[in-house]
Coordinates of C-alpha atoms in Angstrom, one line a residue:
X419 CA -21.0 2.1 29.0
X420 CA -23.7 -0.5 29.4
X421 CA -23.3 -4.1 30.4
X422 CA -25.0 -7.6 30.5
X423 CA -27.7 -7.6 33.0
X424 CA -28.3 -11.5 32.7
X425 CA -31.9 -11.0 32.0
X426 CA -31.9 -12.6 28.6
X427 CA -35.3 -10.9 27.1
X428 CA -33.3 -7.0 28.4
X429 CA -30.0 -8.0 27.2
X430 CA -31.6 -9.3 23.4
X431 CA -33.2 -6.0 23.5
X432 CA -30.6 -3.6 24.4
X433 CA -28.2 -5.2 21.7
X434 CA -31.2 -5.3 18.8
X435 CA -31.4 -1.3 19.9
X436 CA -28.0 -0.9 19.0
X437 CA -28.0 -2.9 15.8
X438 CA -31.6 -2.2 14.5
X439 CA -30.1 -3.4 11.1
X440 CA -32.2 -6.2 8.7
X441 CA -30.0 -8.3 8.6
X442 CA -28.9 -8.7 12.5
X443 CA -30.6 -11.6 12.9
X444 CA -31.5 -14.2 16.4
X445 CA -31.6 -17.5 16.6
X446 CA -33.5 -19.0 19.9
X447 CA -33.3 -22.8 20.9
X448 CA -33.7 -24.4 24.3
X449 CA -31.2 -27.0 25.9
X450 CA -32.2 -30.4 27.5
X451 CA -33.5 -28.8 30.5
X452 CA -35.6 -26.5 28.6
X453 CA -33.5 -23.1 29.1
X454 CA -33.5 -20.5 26.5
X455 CA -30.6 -20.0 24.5
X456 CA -30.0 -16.5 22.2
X457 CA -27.3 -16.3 19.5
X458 CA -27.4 -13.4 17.8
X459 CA -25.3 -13.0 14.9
X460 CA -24.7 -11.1 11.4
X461 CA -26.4 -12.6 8.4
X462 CA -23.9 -12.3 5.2
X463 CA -21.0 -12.4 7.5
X464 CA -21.1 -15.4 9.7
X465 CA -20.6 -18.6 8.7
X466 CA -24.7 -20.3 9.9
X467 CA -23.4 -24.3 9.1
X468 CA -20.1 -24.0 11.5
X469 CA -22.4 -21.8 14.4
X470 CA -25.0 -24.7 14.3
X471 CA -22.7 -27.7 14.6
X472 CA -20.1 -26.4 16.6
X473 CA -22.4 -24.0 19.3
X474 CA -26.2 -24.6 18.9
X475 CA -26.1 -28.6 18.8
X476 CA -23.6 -29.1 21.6
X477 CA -26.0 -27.1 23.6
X478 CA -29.1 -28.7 22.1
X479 CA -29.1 -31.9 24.4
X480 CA -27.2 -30.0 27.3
X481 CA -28.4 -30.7 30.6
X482 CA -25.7 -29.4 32.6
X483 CA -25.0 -26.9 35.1
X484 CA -25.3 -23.3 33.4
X485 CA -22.7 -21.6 34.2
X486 CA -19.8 -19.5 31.7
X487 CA -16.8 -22.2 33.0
X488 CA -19.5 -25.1 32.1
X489 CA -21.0 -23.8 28.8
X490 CA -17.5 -23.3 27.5
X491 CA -16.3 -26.5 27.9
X492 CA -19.1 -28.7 26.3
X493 CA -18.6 -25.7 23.1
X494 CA -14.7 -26.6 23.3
X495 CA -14.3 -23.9 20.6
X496 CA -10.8 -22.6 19.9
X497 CA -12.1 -18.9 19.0
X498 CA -14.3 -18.2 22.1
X499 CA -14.4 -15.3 24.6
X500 CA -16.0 -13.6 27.1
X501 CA -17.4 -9.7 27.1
X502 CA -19.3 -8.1 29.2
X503 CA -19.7 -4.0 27.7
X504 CA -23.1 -4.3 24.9
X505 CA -21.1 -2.0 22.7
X506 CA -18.1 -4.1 22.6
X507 CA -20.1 -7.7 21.9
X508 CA -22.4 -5.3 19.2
X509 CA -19.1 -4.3 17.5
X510 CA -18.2 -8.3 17.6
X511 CA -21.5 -9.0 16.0
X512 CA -21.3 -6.8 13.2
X513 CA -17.5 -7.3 12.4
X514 CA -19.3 -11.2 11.9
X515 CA -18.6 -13.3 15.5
X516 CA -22.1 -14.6 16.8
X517 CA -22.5 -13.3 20.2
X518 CA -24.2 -16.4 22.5
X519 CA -26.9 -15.3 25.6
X520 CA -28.3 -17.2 28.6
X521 CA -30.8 -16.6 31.0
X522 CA -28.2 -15.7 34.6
X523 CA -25.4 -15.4 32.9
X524 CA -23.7 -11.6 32.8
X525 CA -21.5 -12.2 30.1
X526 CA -21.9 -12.9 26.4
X527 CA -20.0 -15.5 25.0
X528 CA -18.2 -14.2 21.9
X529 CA -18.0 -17.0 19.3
X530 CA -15.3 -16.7 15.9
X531 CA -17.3 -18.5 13.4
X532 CA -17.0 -15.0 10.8
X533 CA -17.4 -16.4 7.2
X534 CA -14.4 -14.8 5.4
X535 CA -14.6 -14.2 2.2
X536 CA -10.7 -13.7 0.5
X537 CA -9.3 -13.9 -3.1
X538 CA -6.4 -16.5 -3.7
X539 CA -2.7 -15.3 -3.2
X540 CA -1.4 -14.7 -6.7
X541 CA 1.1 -12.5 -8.2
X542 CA 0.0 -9.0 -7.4
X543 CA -0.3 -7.2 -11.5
X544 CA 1.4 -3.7 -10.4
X545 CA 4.9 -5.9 -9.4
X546 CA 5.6 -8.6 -11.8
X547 CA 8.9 -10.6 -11.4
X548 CA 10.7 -12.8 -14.0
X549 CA 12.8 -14.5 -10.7
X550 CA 11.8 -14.6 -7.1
X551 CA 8.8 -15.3 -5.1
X552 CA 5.2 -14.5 -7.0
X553 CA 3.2 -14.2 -3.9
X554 CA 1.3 -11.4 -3.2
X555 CA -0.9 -9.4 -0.5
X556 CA -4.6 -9.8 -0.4
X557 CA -7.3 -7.6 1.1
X558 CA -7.7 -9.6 4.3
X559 CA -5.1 -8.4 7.3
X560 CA -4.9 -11.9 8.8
X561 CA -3.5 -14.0 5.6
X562 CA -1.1 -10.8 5.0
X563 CA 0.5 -10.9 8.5
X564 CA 0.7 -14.8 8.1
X565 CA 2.5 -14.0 5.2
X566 CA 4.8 -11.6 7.0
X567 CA 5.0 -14.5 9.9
X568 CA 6.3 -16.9 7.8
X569 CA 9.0 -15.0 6.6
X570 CA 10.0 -14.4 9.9
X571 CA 10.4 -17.5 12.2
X572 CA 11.3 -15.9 15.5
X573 CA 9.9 -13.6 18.8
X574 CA 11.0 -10.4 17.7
X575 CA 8.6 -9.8 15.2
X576 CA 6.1 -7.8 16.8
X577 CA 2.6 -7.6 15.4
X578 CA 0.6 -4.6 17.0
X579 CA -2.6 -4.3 15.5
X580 CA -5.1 -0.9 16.2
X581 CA -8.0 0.3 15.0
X582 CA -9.1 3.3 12.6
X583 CA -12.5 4.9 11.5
X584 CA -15.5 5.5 14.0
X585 CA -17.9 3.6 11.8
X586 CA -15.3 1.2 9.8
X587 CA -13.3 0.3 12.8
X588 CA -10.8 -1.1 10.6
X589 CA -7.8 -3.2 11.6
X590 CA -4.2 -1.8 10.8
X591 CA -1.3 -3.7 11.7
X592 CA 2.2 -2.3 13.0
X593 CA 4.8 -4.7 11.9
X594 CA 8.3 -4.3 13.3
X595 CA 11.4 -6.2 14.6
X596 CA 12.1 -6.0 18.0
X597 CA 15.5 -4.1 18.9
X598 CA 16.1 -3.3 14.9
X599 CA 13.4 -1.1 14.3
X600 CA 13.9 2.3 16.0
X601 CA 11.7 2.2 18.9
X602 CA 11.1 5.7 18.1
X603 CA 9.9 5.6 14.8
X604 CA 7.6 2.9 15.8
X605 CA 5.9 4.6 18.8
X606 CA 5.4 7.9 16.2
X607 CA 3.4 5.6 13.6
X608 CA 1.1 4.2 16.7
X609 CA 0.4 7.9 17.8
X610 CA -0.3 9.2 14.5
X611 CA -2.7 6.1 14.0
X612 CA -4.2 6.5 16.5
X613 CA -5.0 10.2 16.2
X614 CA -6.9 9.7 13.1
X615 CA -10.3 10.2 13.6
X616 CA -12.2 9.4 10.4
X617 CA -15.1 7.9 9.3
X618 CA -14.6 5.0 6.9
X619 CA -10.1 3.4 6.3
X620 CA -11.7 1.9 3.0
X621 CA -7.8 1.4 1.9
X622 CA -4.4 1.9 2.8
X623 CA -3.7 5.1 0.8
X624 CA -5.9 7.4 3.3
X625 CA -3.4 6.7 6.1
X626 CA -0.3 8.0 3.7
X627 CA -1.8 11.2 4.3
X628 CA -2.0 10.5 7.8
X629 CA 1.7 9.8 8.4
X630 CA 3.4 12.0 5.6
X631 CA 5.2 14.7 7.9
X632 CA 4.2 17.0 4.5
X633 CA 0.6 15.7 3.5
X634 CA 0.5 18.5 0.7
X635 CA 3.9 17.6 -0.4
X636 CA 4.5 16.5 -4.4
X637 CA 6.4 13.9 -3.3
X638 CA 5.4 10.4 -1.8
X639 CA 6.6 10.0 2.1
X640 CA 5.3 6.7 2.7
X641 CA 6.5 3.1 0.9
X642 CA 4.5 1.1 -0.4
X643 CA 4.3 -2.7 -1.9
X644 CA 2.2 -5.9 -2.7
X645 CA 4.9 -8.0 -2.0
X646 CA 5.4 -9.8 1.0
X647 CA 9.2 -10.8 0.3
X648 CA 9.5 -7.1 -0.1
X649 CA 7.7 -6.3 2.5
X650 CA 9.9 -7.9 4.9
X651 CA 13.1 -7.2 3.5
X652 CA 12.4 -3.6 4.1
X653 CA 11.2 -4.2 8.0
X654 CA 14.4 -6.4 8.1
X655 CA 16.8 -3.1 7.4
X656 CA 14.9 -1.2 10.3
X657 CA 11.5 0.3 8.8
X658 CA 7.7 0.0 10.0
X659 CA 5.8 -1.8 7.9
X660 CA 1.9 -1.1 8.3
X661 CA -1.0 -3.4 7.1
X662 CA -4.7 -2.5 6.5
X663 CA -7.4 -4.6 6.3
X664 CA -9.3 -4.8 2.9
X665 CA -6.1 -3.1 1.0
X666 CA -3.3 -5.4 -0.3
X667 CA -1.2 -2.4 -0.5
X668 CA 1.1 -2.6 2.4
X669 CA 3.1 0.8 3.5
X670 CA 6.6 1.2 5.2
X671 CA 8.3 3.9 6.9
X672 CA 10.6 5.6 6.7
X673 CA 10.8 6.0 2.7
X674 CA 13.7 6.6 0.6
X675 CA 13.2 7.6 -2.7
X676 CA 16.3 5.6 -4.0
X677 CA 14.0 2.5 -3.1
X678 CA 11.9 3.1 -5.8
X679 CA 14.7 2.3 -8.8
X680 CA 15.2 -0.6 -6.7
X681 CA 13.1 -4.2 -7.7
X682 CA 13.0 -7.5 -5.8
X683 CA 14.2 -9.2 -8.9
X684 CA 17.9 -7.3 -8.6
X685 CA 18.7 -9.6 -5.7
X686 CA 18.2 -12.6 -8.3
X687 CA 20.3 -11.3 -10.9
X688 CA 24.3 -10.9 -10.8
X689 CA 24.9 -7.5 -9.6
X690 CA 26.7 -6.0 -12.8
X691 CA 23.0 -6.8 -14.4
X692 CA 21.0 -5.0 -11.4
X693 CA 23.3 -2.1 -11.5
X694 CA 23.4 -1.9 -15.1
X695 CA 19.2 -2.0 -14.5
X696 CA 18.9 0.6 -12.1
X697 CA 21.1 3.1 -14.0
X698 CA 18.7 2.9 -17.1
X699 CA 15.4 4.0 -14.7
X700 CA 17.3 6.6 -13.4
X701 CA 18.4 8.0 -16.8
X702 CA 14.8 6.8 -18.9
X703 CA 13.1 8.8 -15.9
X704 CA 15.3 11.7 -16.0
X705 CA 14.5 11.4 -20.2
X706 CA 11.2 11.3 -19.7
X707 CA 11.3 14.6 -17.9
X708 CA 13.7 16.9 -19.4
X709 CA 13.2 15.5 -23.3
X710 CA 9.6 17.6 -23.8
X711 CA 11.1 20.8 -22.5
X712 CA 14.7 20.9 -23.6
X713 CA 13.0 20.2 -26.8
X714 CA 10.4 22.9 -26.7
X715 CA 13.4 25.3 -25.3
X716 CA 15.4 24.5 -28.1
X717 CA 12.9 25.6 -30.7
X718 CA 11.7 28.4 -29.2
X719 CA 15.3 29.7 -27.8
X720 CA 18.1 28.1 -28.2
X721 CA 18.3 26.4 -31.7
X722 CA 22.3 25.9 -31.0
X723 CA 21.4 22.9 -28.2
X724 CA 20.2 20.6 -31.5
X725 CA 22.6 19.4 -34.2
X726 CA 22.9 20.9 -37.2
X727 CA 21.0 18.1 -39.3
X728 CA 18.5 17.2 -36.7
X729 CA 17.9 21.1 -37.1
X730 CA 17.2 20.2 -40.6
X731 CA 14.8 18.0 -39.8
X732 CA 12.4 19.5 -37.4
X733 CA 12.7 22.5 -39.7
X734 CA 11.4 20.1 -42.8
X735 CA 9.1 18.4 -40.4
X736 CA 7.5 21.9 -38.1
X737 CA 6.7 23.8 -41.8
X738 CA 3.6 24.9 -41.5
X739 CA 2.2 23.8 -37.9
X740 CA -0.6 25.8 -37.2
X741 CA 0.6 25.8 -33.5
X742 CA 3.3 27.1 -31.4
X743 CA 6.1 24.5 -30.0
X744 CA 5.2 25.0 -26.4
X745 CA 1.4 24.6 -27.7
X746 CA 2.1 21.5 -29.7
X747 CA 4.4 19.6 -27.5
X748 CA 1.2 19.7 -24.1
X749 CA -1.7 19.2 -26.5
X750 CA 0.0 15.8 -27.7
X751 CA 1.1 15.4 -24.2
X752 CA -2.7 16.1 -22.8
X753 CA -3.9 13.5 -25.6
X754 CA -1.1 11.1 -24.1
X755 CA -2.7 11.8 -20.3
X756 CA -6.0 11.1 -22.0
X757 CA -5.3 7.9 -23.8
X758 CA -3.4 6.5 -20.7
X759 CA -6.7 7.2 -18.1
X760 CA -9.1 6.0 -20.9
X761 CA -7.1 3.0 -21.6
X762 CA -6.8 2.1 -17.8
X763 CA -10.1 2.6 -17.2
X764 CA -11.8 1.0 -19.9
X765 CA -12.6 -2.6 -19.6
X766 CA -9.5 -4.6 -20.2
X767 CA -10.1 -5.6 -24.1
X768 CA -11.5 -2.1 -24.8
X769 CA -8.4 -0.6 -23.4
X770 CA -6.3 -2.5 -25.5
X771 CA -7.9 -1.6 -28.9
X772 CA -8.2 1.8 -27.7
X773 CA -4.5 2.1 -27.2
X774 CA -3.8 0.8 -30.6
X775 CA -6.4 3.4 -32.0
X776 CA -4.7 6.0 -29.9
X777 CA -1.3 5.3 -30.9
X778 CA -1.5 4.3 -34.4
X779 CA -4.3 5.8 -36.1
X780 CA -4.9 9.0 -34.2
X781 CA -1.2 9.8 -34.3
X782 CA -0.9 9.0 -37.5
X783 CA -3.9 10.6 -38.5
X784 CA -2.5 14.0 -36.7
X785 CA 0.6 14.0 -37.9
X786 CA -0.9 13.7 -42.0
X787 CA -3.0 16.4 -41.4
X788 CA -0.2 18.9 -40.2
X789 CA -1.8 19.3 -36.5
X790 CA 1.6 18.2 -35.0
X791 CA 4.8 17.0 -35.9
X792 CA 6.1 13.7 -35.9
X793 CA 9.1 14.8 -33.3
X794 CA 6.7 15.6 -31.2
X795 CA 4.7 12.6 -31.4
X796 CA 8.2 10.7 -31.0
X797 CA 9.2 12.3 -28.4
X798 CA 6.4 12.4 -26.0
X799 CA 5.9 8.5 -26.8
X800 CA 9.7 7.8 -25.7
X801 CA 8.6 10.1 -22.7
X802 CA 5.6 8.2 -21.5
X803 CA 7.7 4.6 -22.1
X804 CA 10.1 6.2 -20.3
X805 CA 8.1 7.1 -16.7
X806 CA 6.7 3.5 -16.7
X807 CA 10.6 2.7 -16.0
X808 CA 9.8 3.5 -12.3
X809 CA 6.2 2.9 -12.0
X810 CA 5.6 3.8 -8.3
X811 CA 6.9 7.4 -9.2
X812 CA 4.7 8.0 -12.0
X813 CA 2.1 10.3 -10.0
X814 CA 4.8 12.6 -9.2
X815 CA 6.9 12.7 -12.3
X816 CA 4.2 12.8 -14.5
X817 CA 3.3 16.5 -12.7
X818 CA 7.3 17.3 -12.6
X819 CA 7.6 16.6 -16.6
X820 CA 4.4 19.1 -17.3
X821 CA 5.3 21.5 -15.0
X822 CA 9.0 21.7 -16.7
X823 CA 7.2 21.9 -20.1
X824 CA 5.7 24.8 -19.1
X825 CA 8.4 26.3 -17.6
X826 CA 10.9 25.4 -20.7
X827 CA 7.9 27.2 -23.0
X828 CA 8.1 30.1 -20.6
X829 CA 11.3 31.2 -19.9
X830 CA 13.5 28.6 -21.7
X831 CA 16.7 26.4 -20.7
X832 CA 17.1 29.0 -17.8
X833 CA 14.0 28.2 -15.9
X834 CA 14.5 24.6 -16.9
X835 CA 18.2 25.0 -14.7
X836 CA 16.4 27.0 -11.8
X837 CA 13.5 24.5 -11.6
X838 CA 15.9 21.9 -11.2
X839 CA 17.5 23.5 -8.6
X840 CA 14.5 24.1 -6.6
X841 CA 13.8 20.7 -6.9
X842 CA 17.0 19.4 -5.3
X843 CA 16.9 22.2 -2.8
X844 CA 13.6 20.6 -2.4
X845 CA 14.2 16.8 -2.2
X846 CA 17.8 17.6 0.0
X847 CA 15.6 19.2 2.4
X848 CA 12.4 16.7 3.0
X849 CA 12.9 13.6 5.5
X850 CA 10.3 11.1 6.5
X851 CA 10.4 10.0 10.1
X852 CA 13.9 11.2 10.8
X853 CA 15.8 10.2 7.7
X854 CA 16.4 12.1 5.0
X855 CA 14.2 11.6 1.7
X856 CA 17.5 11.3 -0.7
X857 CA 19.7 9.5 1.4
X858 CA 22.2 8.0 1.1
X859 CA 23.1 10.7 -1.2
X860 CA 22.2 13.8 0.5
X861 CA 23.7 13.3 3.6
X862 CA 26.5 11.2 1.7
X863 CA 26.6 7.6 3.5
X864 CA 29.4 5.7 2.0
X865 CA 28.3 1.9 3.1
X866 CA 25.0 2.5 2.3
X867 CA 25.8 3.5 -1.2
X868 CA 26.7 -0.3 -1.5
X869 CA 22.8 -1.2 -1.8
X870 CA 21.8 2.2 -3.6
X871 CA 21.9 2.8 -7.3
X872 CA 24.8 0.8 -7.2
X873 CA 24.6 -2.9 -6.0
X874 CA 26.8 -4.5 -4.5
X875 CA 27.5 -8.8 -3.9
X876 CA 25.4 -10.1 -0.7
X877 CA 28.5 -10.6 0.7
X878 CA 29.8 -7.2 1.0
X879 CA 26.6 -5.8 2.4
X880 CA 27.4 -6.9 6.5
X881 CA 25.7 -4.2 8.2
X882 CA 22.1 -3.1 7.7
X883 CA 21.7 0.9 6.5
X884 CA 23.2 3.4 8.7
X885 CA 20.2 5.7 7.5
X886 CA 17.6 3.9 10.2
X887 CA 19.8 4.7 12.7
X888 CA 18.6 1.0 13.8
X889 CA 21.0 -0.2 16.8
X890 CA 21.1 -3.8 15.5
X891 CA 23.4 -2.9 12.8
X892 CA 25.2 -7.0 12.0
X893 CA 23.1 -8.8 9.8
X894 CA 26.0 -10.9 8.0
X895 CA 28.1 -12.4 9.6
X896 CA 31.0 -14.6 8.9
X897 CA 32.5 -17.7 10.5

């Protein structure tokens, strides 16, 4: 590793070697004695007006001794530092923080005038709340931990932050309460962060991968949020919350899936009403799944499961299909899939009117013609509605429900049963970071069942979830 000389003319020239980039630029000016002066800094990224009042015209009329103790003082700059390594002051340059060179002096001064440029806090459009806090995570690290710091007014709170990608070099922060979170759990997201050697960390999403003990697993192993309320509740129970610059998706570990039919707006709401809540995602998600193929199996082998006059009228209203059940039910669900991505995708005006062509007049349209039915149009519409119930599941579900509709064509309500029971084998079996993925179901945990499905008052829930293992278990306490 190569360091500062203190020949200025060597020094300028070993660092514009390492950053042969355009738009590295240097800025030379001489001081009251008539000593030469380098900043060099990052064009687009560093902020020119607050580097020339604040560093090049205190130094401008300088006629002092030139020494690092001196310099700093007539700067009297809050964000200054010392470095002596060329790679480490070339990394500060390009991350935006002017680097500051003398003749004599072995060290570059390091100087935090990086021009940030951030988008307002608002309410983040994937979590919408009618009661509780609106705020939401941005894509810069620093506002998002100050978010998570004012939250949580005291020393535990420890804030560890590491860097990822050889080229992006990233900032991730650890977020974590002292003597709460599991010390264990903590010290296993660090090493698995730091083993990730990768180019680029554009977002938070490539480290899920990362940390999933199951990377090619259907299901999700890490949490995620935009919320900073929930954000913290969840470090508060004993989890690891994990921050990466230029993502405003924040992760936690460990992840349960029951957190998931769980929203920040429950803990507003009586808890007969966020009960009552919960139990309709769970059954408009397990809908959403099972409808299309118990459907399809019915038709294709076992007309008994439908009522008599239902029977009737899917007879009336199949007559003549040129396809198959199985074949009808995925090509309007395919069209569904292809309405949704188009719809998303397209510009936000665009995608409305193209969901109201999709849904109106190319049903419609479909159904007149005698390409499908108007069950199966009905059906796979109450289907999609019902997966955006739990949003943060729809990746996974959406795969389950095809998957079962191809099973149910296949074999009928018996592979539907045996699916189902692989999947439970399945769920029963995963854990992320030492707890189990269903829990507290599978183990059974009786006081954690009080914040599950089921919510209980604020009142009742004294000790924080038995699931973390976390050794801090009181966090109500009565007089």
């Amino acid at each position: 590793m190569q360091n500062i000389t203190g020949k200025l003319k060597q020094d300028q020239e070993a660092l514009k070697k390492l950053l042969p980039a355009e738009d590295i630029l240097e800025f030379a000016f001489t001081d009251g004695q008539g000593d030469e002066f380098v900043v060099l800094f990052t064009d687009p990224v560093c902020d020119k007006e607050l580097l020339g009042q604040l560093v090049v015209r205190p130094l401008f009329h300088y006629d002092g001794e030139k020494t690092a103790e001196e310099i700093g003082k007539r700067l009297a700059f809050p964000e200054m530092r010392m470095e002596k390594s060329l790679d480490k002051l070339a990394e500060e340059i390009l991350a935006g923080n002017p680097v500051l060179l003398w003749e004599g002096m072995d060290e570059g001064i390091i100087v935090g005038t990086k021009k940030i440029f951030i988008r307002a806090i608002a309410e983040p459009p994937t979590d919408v709340t009618i009661k509780g806090p609106r705020e939401g995570f941005i894509e810069d690290v620093k506002v998002n931990t100050s978010l998570v710091r004012r939250r949580f007014k005291t020393g535990e709170l420890k804030i560890e932050y590491l860097k990822v990608g050889r080229r992006s070099q990233t900032f991730v922060a650890v977020c974590y309460l002292e003597g709460t979170s599991v010390r264990k759990v903590v010290e296993e997201v660090k090493e698995k962060i730091n083993k990730i050697d990768i180019d680029v960390i554009p977002d938070s999403s490539y480290l899920t991968h990362f940390l999933a003990s199951r990377p090619k697993s259907l299901m999700k192993q890490v949490g995620t949020t935009e919320k900073p309320d929930i954000f913290c509740a969840k470090i508060a129970e004993g989890r690891v919350g994990i921050l990466v610059d230029g993502s405003p998706i924040a992760l936690t570990v460990p992840y349960l899936i029951v957190e998931d039919f769980q929203s920040s707006e429950d803990y507003f709401v009586p808890q007969y009403r966020a009960t009552f809540t919960r139990l309709i995602r769970l059954f408009a998600l397990i809908v959403a799944i099972y409808l299309p193929a118990f459907y399809v199996a019915a038709q294709l082998f076992k007309l008994q499961l439908l009522p008599v006059k239902l029977l009737l009228t899917i007879s009336g209203s199949i007559r003549d299909l040129p396809f198959s059940p199985s074949l009808e039910m995925l090509l309007v669900l395919i069209v569904l899939e292809i309405l949704n991505e188009a719809s998303i995708r397209m510009p936000k005006y665009v995608g409305m009117a193209l969901s109201v062509v999709g849904a109106l007049v190319l049903g419609e349209t479909a159904v007149s013609a005698g390409f499908v039915s108007t069950p199966a149009i009905i059906i796979i519409a109450f289907s999609g509605i019902g997966l955006y119930a739990v949003p943060n599941l729809i990746e996974e579900t959406s795969v389950v429900r095809l998957a079962m509709l191809l099973i149910a064509g296949s074999v009928g309500t018996y592979g539907i049963i045996l699916a189902t029971g692989f999947i439970v084998f399945y769920l029963v079996t995963t854990d992320t970071f030492g707890s189990p993925l269903v829990a507290p179901f599978s183990p059974m945990i009786g006081k954690d069942l009080r914040d599950s499905l089921v919510k209980y008052n604020l009142g009742e829930l004294k000790t924080r979830p038995k699931t973390f293992g976390s050794k801090n278990k009181r966090r109500l306490r009565h007089e």
